[in-house]
mmCIF file of C-alpha atoms in Angstrom:
data_model
loop_
_atom_site.group_PDB
_atom_site.id
_atom_site.type_symbol
_atom_site.label_atom_id
_atom_site.label_comp_id
_atom_site.label_asym_id
_atom_site.label_seq_id
_atom_site.Cartn_x
_atom_site.Cartn_y
_atom_site.Cartn_z
ATOM 1 C CA MET A 1042 78.388 38.873 36.288
ATOM 2 C CA MET A 1043 82.618 38.615 37.039
ATOM 3 C CA ARG A 1044 82.728 35.695 39.694
ATOM 4 C CA SER A 1045 85.698 35.752 42.460
ATOM 5 C CA MET A 1046 88.205 32.358 41.625
ATOM 6 C CA TRP A 1047 90.104 33.276 45.029
ATOM 7 C CA LYS A 1048 89.662 35.111 48.071
ATOM 8 C CA GLY A 1049 92.710 36.477 50.443
ATOM 9 C CA THR A 1050 94.377 39.147 52.024
ATOM 10 C CA VAL A 1051 97.033 41.826 50.810
ATOM 11 C CA THR A 1052 99.312 42.572 53.807
ATOM 12 C CA PHE A 1053 101.424 46.202 52.920
ATOM 13 C CA GLY A 1054 103.577 46.356 56.396
ATOM 14 C CA LEU A 1055 101.442 46.294 58.936
ATOM 15 C CA VAL A 1056 98.020 47.335 56.891
ATOM 16 C CA ALA A 1057 96.005 44.222 55.985
ATOM 17 C CA ILE A 1058 93.955 44.169 52.909
ATOM 18 C CA PRO A 1059 90.588 41.626 52.403
ATOM 19 C CA ILE A 1060 90.225 41.489 48.355
ATOM 20 C CA ARG A 1061 88.808 38.992 46.223
ATOM 21 C CA LEU A 1062 90.708 37.852 42.846
ATOM 22 C CA TYR A 1063 89.261 37.783 39.323
ATOM 23 C CA ALA A 1064 90.631 36.683 36.109
ATOM 24 C CA ALA A 1065 91.220 39.862 33.586
ATOM 25 C CA THR A 1066 91.472 38.191 30.596
ATOM 26 C CA GLN A 1067 88.741 35.293 28.754
ATOM 27 C CA ASP A 1068 89.579 33.388 25.744
ATOM 28 C CA GLN A 1069 86.631 34.405 23.247
ATOM 29 C CA LYS A 1070 87.743 31.642 20.824
ATOM 30 C CA LEU A 1071 85.377 28.950 19.603
ATOM 31 C CA SER A 1072 85.502 25.603 21.955
ATOM 32 C CA PHE A 1073 85.773 22.352 19.377
ATOM 33 C CA HIS A 1074 85.207 18.675 19.939
ATOM 34 C CA GLN A 1075 86.877 15.886 19.088
ATOM 35 C CA VAL A 1076 84.689 14.108 16.576
ATOM 36 C CA HIS A 1077 84.842 11.374 14.305
ATOM 37 C CA ILE A 1078 84.027 13.000 10.755
ATOM 38 C CA PRO A 1079 82.213 10.394 9.000
ATOM 39 C CA ASP A 1080 79.395 11.047 11.494
ATOM 40 C CA GLY A 1081 80.211 13.825 13.445
ATOM 41 C CA SER A 1082 79.861 11.583 17.074
ATOM 42 C CA ARG A 1083 81.868 12.489 20.188
ATOM 43 C CA VAL A 1084 85.593 10.838 20.197
ATOM 44 C CA GLN A 1085 86.116 9.987 24.139
ATOM 45 C CA HIS A 1086 89.156 10.117 25.923
ATOM 46 C CA ARG A 1087 89.173 7.719 28.712
ATOM 47 C CA ARG A 1088 91.706 6.960 31.713
ATOM 48 C CA PHE A 1089 92.788 2.800 31.267
ATOM 49 C CA CYS A 1090 95.349 1.826 34.032
ATOM 50 C CA ALA A 1091 97.882 0.236 31.795
ATOM 51 C CA ALA A 1092 98.384 -2.622 33.894
ATOM 52 C CA GLU A 1093 94.742 -4.148 34.469
ATOM 53 C CA ASP A 1094 93.661 -2.738 31.172
ATOM 54 C CA LYS A 1095 90.403 -0.620 33.038
ATOM 55 C CA GLU A 1096 88.909 2.011 32.951
ATOM 56 C CA VAL A 1097 89.998 4.330 36.181
ATOM 57 C CA PRO A 1098 87.263 6.401 38.256
ATOM 58 C CA TYR A 1099 88.277 9.869 39.269
ATOM 59 C CA ASP A 1100 88.866 8.941 43.122
ATOM 60 C CA GLU A 1101 91.776 6.789 41.759
ATOM 61 C CA ILE A 1102 94.007 9.215 40.091
ATOM 62 C CA GLY A 1103 96.769 10.715 41.808
ATOM 63 C CA LYS A 1104 100.100 12.621 40.902
ATOM 64 C CA GLY A 1105 102.904 10.341 40.107
ATOM 65 C CA TYR A 1106 106.674 10.933 39.728
ATOM 66 C CA GLU A 1107 109.664 8.322 38.034
ATOM 67 C CA THR A 1108 112.499 8.054 39.422
ATOM 68 C CA ALA A 1109 115.555 7.283 36.922
ATOM 69 C CA ASP A 1110 115.517 3.754 37.879
ATOM 70 C CA GLY A 1111 112.042 3.444 36.780
ATOM 71 C CA GLN A 1112 110.717 3.802 40.243
ATOM 72 C CA MET A 1113 107.035 5.143 40.700
ATOM 73 C CA VAL A 1114 106.660 8.052 43.523
ATOM 74 C CA VAL A 1115 102.830 8.337 44.158
ATOM 75 C CA LEU A 1116 101.423 11.364 45.837
ATOM 76 C CA THR A 1117 97.929 11.824 46.762
ATOM 77 C CA ASP A 1118 95.826 14.855 47.508
ATOM 78 C CA GLU A 1119 96.410 14.437 51.141
ATOM 79 C CA ASP A 1120 100.401 14.468 50.569
ATOM 80 C CA LEU A 1121 99.558 17.614 48.662
ATOM 81 C CA ALA A 1122 97.863 19.024 51.057
ATOM 82 C CA GLY A 1123 100.041 18.814 54.156
ATOM 83 C CA LEU A 1124 102.644 21.226 52.201
ATOM 84 C CA PRO A 1125 103.518 24.436 53.715
ATOM 85 C CA LEU A 1126 102.202 27.470 51.424
ATOM 86 C CA PRO A 1127 102.055 30.577 53.850
ATOM 87 C CA SER A 1128 100.810 32.164 50.283
ATOM 88 C CA ALA A 1129 97.630 30.400 49.990
ATOM 89 C CA HIS A 1130 95.209 33.084 50.795
ATOM 90 C CA THR A 1131 97.823 36.119 51.557
ATOM 91 C CA ILE A 1132 99.524 38.226 49.286
ATOM 92 C CA GLU A 1133 102.797 39.607 50.867
ATOM 93 C CA VAL A 1134 104.514 42.972 49.604
ATOM 94 C CA LEU A 1135 108.094 41.990 49.629
ATOM 95 C CA ALA A 1136 109.294 44.716 47.696
ATOM 96 C CA PHE A 1137 109.132 47.334 45.319
ATOM 97 C CA VAL A 1138 110.724 48.403 41.792
ATOM 98 C CA PRO A 1139 110.380 50.121 39.264
ATOM 99 C CA ILE A 1140 108.031 48.674 36.611
ATOM 100 C CA GLU A 1141 111.493 48.969 33.681
ATOM 101 C CA SER A 1142 113.081 46.843 35.750
ATOM 102 C CA VAL A 1143 110.928 44.260 34.793
ATOM 103 C CA ASP A 1144 110.754 41.709 31.611
ATOM 104 C CA PRO A 1145 107.924 40.899 30.143
ATOM 105 C CA ILE A 1146 108.775 37.760 29.374
ATOM 106 C CA HIS A 1147 108.447 37.077 33.059
ATOM 107 C CA PHE A 1148 104.461 38.092 33.233
ATOM 108 C CA ASP A 1149 102.156 34.988 33.225
ATOM 109 C CA ARG A 1150 98.288 35.822 33.832
ATOM 110 C CA THR A 1151 96.299 38.590 35.107
ATOM 111 C CA TYR A 1152 93.636 39.106 37.447
ATOM 112 C CA PHE A 1153 91.841 41.999 39.218
ATOM 113 C CA LEU A 1154 92.066 43.078 42.771
ATOM 114 C CA GLU A 1155 88.833 43.830 44.417
ATOM 115 C CA PRO A 1156 88.496 45.313 47.654
ATOM 116 C CA GLU A 1157 85.960 43.927 50.664
ATOM 117 C CA LYS A 1158 83.439 47.513 51.520
ATOM 118 C CA SER A 1159 85.681 47.434 54.717
ATOM 119 C CA ALA A 1160 88.854 48.066 52.800
ATOM 120 C CA VAL A 1161 87.805 50.134 50.048
ATOM 121 C CA LYS A 1162 90.247 53.152 51.893
ATOM 122 C CA PRO A 1163 93.723 51.470 52.048
ATOM 123 C CA PHE A 1164 92.640 49.398 49.108
ATOM 124 C CA VAL A 1165 92.868 53.033 47.696
ATOM 125 C CA MET A 1166 95.813 53.739 49.769
ATOM 126 C CA LEU A 1167 98.078 51.948 48.596
ATOM 127 C CA ARG A 1168 96.763 52.159 44.825
ATOM 128 C CA ASP A 1169 96.778 55.362 45.035
ATOM 129 C CA ALA A 1170 100.499 55.262 46.566
ATOM 130 C CA MET A 1171 101.947 52.961 44.066
ATOM 131 C CA GLY A 1172 100.544 55.068 41.266
ATOM 132 C CA LYS A 1173 102.682 58.548 42.642
ATOM 133 C CA SER A 1174 105.648 56.183 43.246
ATOM 134 C CA GLY A 1175 106.213 54.710 39.859
ATOM 135 C CA ARG A 1176 106.832 51.562 41.192
ATOM 136 C CA VAL A 1177 104.945 47.803 41.467
ATOM 137 C CA ALA A 1178 105.154 45.466 44.584
ATOM 138 C CA VAL A 1179 106.640 42.070 43.887
ATOM 139 C CA THR A 1180 104.659 39.836 45.860
ATOM 140 C CA LYS A 1181 103.908 35.711 46.303
ATOM 141 C CA VAL A 1182 100.574 34.003 45.578
ATOM 142 C CA ALA A 1183 99.226 30.581 45.579
ATOM 143 C CA ILE A 1184 96.378 29.752 43.195
ATOM 144 C CA ARG A 1185 94.739 26.499 42.808
ATOM 145 C CA GLN A 1186 97.608 25.118 44.957
ATOM 146 C CA ARG A 1187 100.669 26.229 42.796
ATOM 147 C CA GLU A 1188 102.624 29.457 44.123
ATOM 148 C CA SER A 1189 104.179 32.155 41.847
ATOM 149 C CA LEU A 1190 106.070 34.890 41.942
ATOM 150 C CA ALA A 1191 103.799 37.797 41.324
ATOM 151 C CA LEU A 1192 103.675 41.917 41.076
ATOM 152 C CA LEU A 1193 100.937 44.472 42.617
ATOM 153 C CA ARG A 1194 100.514 47.149 39.389
ATOM 154 C CA VAL A 1195 97.530 49.932 38.803
ATOM 155 C CA TYR A 1196 95.540 49.737 36.098
ATOM 156 C CA LYS A 1197 93.130 52.257 35.219
ATOM 157 C CA ASP A 1198 91.188 52.564 38.754
ATOM 158 C CA ASP A 1199 92.273 49.242 40.168
ATOM 159 C CA ILE A 1200 94.677 47.284 40.894
ATOM 160 C CA VAL A 1201 95.852 44.067 39.704
ATOM 161 C CA VAL A 1202 98.203 41.028 39.771
ATOM 162 C CA GLU A 1203 100.370 40.199 37.551
ATOM 163 C CA THR A 1204 101.702 36.506 37.999
ATOM 164 C CA MET A 1205 105.359 35.503 36.673
ATOM 165 C CA LEU A 1206 107.166 32.829 36.179
ATOM 166 C CA TRP A 1207 110.335 31.757 38.294
ATOM 167 C CA PRO A 1208 113.512 32.443 36.968
ATOM 168 C CA GLU A 1209 114.583 28.751 36.118
ATOM 169 C CA GLN A 1210 111.116 28.780 33.601
ATOM 170 C CA VAL A 1211 112.782 31.643 31.522
ATOM 171 C CA ARG A 1212 114.870 29.681 29.124
ATOM 172 C CA THR A 1213 118.759 31.702 27.830
ATOM 173 C CA PRO A 1214 118.923 32.053 24.288
ATOM 174 C CA ASP A 1215 121.690 29.329 22.790
ATOM 175 C CA PHE A 1216 122.232 30.104 19.041
ATOM 176 C CA ASP A 1217 125.692 29.998 16.878
ATOM 177 C CA PHE A 1218 125.174 33.390 15.804
ATOM 178 C CA LEU A 1219 125.170 34.867 19.409
ATOM 179 C CA GLY A 1220 128.629 33.370 19.993
ATOM 180 C CA ALA A 1221 129.558 34.790 16.707
ATOM 181 C CA ASP A 1222 131.184 37.818 15.691
ATOM 182 C CA PRO A 1223 128.577 40.469 14.419
ATOM 183 C CA PRO A 1224 128.375 41.636 11.431
ATOM 184 C CA GLN A 1225 129.213 44.801 10.921
ATOM 185 C CA VAL A 1226 125.681 47.351 9.745
ATOM 186 C CA GLY A 1227 126.846 50.561 8.202
ATOM 187 C CA ALA A 1228 125.736 54.120 9.179
ATOM 188 C CA LYS A 1229 123.868 54.115 6.309
ATOM 189 C CA GLU A 1230 121.790 50.884 6.808
ATOM 190 C CA MET A 1231 121.340 51.732 10.863
ATOM 191 C CA LYS A 1232 120.287 55.666 9.253
ATOM 192 C CA MET A 1233 117.438 53.800 6.742
ATOM 193 C CA ALA A 1234 116.253 51.338 9.400
ATOM 194 C CA ALA A 1235 115.856 54.698 12.075
ATOM 195 C CA GLN A 1236 113.560 56.593 9.285
ATOM 196 C CA LEU A 1237 111.294 53.302 8.967
ATOM 197 C CA ILE A 1238 110.753 53.048 12.268
ATOM 198 C CA ASP A 1239 110.105 56.032 12.836
ATOM 199 C CA ALA A 1240 107.709 56.143 9.904
ATOM 200 C CA MET A 1241 105.764 53.365 11.645
ATOM 201 C CA ALA A 1242 106.008 54.725 14.823
ATOM 202 C CA GLU A 1243 102.438 55.540 16.923
ATOM 203 C CA PRO A 1244 102.416 57.834 20.156
ATOM 204 C CA VAL A 1245 100.669 55.052 22.244
ATOM 205 C CA PHE A 1246 99.864 51.210 21.541
ATOM 206 C CA ASP A 1247 96.328 50.971 20.939
ATOM 207 C CA PRO A 1248 94.798 47.404 21.095
ATOM 208 C CA ASP A 1249 91.523 48.377 19.663
ATOM 209 C CA ALA A 1250 92.771 48.684 16.443
ATOM 210 C CA TYR A 1251 94.553 45.315 15.895
ATOM 211 C CA ARG A 1252 92.112 42.239 15.059
ATOM 212 C CA ASP A 1253 92.183 38.324 15.619
ATOM 213 C CA GLU A 1254 91.633 37.877 11.729
ATOM 214 C CA TYR A 1255 92.016 34.174 12.010
ATOM 215 C CA GLN A 1256 89.318 33.991 14.628
ATOM 216 C CA GLN A 1257 87.110 36.406 12.810
ATOM 217 C CA ALA A 1258 87.398 33.853 9.654
ATOM 218 C CA LEU A 1259 86.924 30.930 11.380
ATOM 219 C CA LYS A 1260 83.338 32.074 13.010
ATOM 220 C CA GLU A 1261 82.345 33.267 9.973
ATOM 221 C CA LEU A 1262 82.996 29.646 8.209
ATOM 222 C CA VAL A 1263 80.800 27.968 11.502
ATOM 223 C CA ARG A 1264 78.071 30.412 10.376
ATOM 224 C CA ASN A 1265 78.622 29.522 6.729
ATOM 225 C CA LYS A 1266 77.775 26.029 7.299
ATOM 226 C CA ILE A 1267 75.003 26.101 9.845
ATOM 227 C CA GLU A 1268 72.625 28.970 7.217
ATOM 228 C CA GLY A 1269 74.036 26.196 4.171
ATOM 229 C CA GLY A 1270 72.179 23.343 5.943
ATOM 230 C CA ASP A 1271 75.839 21.788 6.183
ATOM 231 C CA THR A 1272 75.273 20.324 10.127
ATOM 232 C CA THR A 1273 75.268 16.527 10.615
ATOM 233 C CA THR A 1274 73.328 14.913 13.846
ATOM 234 C CA PRO A 1275 75.428 12.500 15.457
ATOM 235 C CA PRO A 1276 74.167 9.089 16.305
ATOM 236 C CA SER A 1277 75.204 9.874 20.055
ATOM 237 C CA ALA A 1278 73.232 12.547 20.267
ATOM 238 C CA ALA A 1279 70.267 11.101 18.773
ATOM 239 C CA GLY A 1280 68.327 11.537 22.696
ATOM 240 C CA THR A 1281 68.898 15.773 21.704
ATOM 241 C CA SER A 1282 65.765 17.395 21.774
ATOM 242 C CA ASP A 1283 65.353 19.858 18.805
ATOM 243 C CA ASP A 1284 65.043 22.582 21.547
ATOM 244 C CA GLU A 1285 68.008 21.582 22.566
ATOM 245 C CA VAL A 1286 69.708 21.443 19.228
ATOM 246 C CA SER A 1287 68.250 25.252 18.369
ATOM 247 C CA SER A 1288 69.184 27.002 21.390
ATOM 248 C CA LEU A 1289 72.847 25.829 20.858
ATOM 249 C CA LEU A 1290 73.095 27.168 17.148
ATOM 250 C CA GLU A 1291 71.327 30.513 18.141
ATOM 251 C CA ALA A 1292 73.497 30.877 20.773
ATOM 252 C CA LEU A 1293 76.333 30.377 18.368
ATOM 253 C CA ALA A 1294 75.153 32.245 15.634
ATOM 254 C CA SER A 1295 75.108 35.263 17.934
ATOM 255 C CA SER A 1296 78.465 34.751 18.887
ATOM 256 C CA VAL A 1297 79.225 35.219 15.697
ATOM 257 C CA GLU A 1298 77.097 38.557 15.118
ATOM 258 C CA ALA A 1299 78.998 39.964 17.820
ATOM 259 C CA SER A 1300 82.115 39.047 17.026
ATOM 260 C CA ARG A 1301 81.369 40.472 13.905
ATOM 261 C CA GLY A 1302 80.062 44.098 15.090
ATOM 262 C CA ALA A 1303 77.153 43.273 13.126
ATOM 263 C CA THR A 1304 73.544 44.075 13.483
ATOM 264 C CA PRO A 1305 70.780 41.794 14.455
ATOM 265 C CA GLU A 1306 70.152 39.113 11.334
ATOM 266 C CA LYS A 1307 66.465 40.742 10.600
ATOM 267 C CA SER A 1308 68.276 44.039 9.484
ATOM 268 C CA ARG A 1309 70.625 42.912 8.030
ATOM 269 C CA PRO A 1310 70.422 42.609 4.162
ATOM 270 C CA LYS A 1311 70.331 39.282 3.396
ATOM 271 C CA LYS A 1312 73.313 37.814 1.215
ATOM 272 C CA ALA A 1313 72.750 36.405 -2.485
ATOM 273 C CA PRO A 1314 73.277 32.072 -1.618
ATOM 274 C CA SER A 1315 76.276 30.933 -2.553
ATOM 275 C CA LYS A 1316 76.856 29.254 -5.674
ATOM 276 C CA LYS A 1317 77.884 25.850 -3.915
ATOM 277 C CA ALA A 1318 75.070 23.503 -3.210
ATOM 278 C CA PRO A 1319 74.753 22.288 0.475
ATOM 279 C CA PRO A 1320 76.188 18.646 0.648
ATOM 280 C CA LYS A 1321 73.404 15.803 -0.064
ATOM 281 C CA LYS A 1322 71.814 13.934 3.344
ATOM 282 C CA PRO A 1323 71.793 10.379 3.604
ATOM 283 C CA ALA A 1324 68.599 10.286 5.052
ATOM 284 C CA ALA A 1325 65.430 11.104 4.072
ATOM 285 C CA LYS A 1326 65.072 13.146 7.301
ATOM 286 C CA LYS A 1327 68.400 15.136 7.665
ATOM 287 C CA PRO A 1328 67.063 17.605 5.105
ATOM 288 C CA ALA A 1329 63.725 18.464 6.980
ATOM 289 C CA ARG A 1330 66.061 19.139 10.225
ATOM 290 C CA ALA A 1331 68.525 20.993 8.745
ATOM 291 C CA ALA A 1332 65.448 23.360 7.214
ATOM 292 C CA LYS A 1333 64.483 23.618 10.702
ATOM 293 C CA ARG A 1334 67.845 24.821 12.002
ATOM 294 C CA LYS A 1335 68.299 27.030 9.401
ATOM 295 C CA GLY A 1336 65.103 29.048 10.438
ATOM 296 C CA SER A 1337 65.992 28.369 13.522
#
């Protein structure tokens, strides 16, 4: 179920449309921890004060800006809360422009909009009007205390907010070949290049036709290690129950299955056993634990 991450109002002239904001994309990559390779224990990253050589609690951590002469300007949450941020809860339409006039290099993150029940009609009116005009709305929005330039555009039957980079965040290409006299490309070469483009052309972009092969291979690698018993119990996790470990492995195995679009394990034909024997465990109890995990 999608959870809203921001609540505010879209203002369009004198029309106010209360909405909720949702992340439109999600990360499907496997999540890893940094571990100590010999025993698999988690590596901890602690916050130490360089002057006092001691760990610092979160409530004593602020933001610091270092000046050219080495002085530090310390900003607290209270300092930042006092700054004016008119777009904190309002997405005001500033202008309408053709989508073709916006280079995709400016795009950052995409969010879905959902109107409150009382605002469905004006929301649909804005969506349909933008769709017929072929234009997108230029706006500003502040998410997590950071103001961004943004676009409102129609996506399927919804309106999305496309946060954008500010002009100064987009670098200008500065390469030697750009300032030199361009090489002369012959008419025959241009014709062959055009023919190749035509041969590889598709009528529309179909994102479902492409796959993240690296992530698929990575998930398969993790799955093979689980099935082969190539796991370890880090010393720091000795208090973890077998049920918790079993649930974690089941969840990971299920996500691997889902990413491969395969049928459940029971209905899939079993693979031939790998010729490579799983690594031996140093302790007598480890093989039994690994076998139990494999069975889970």
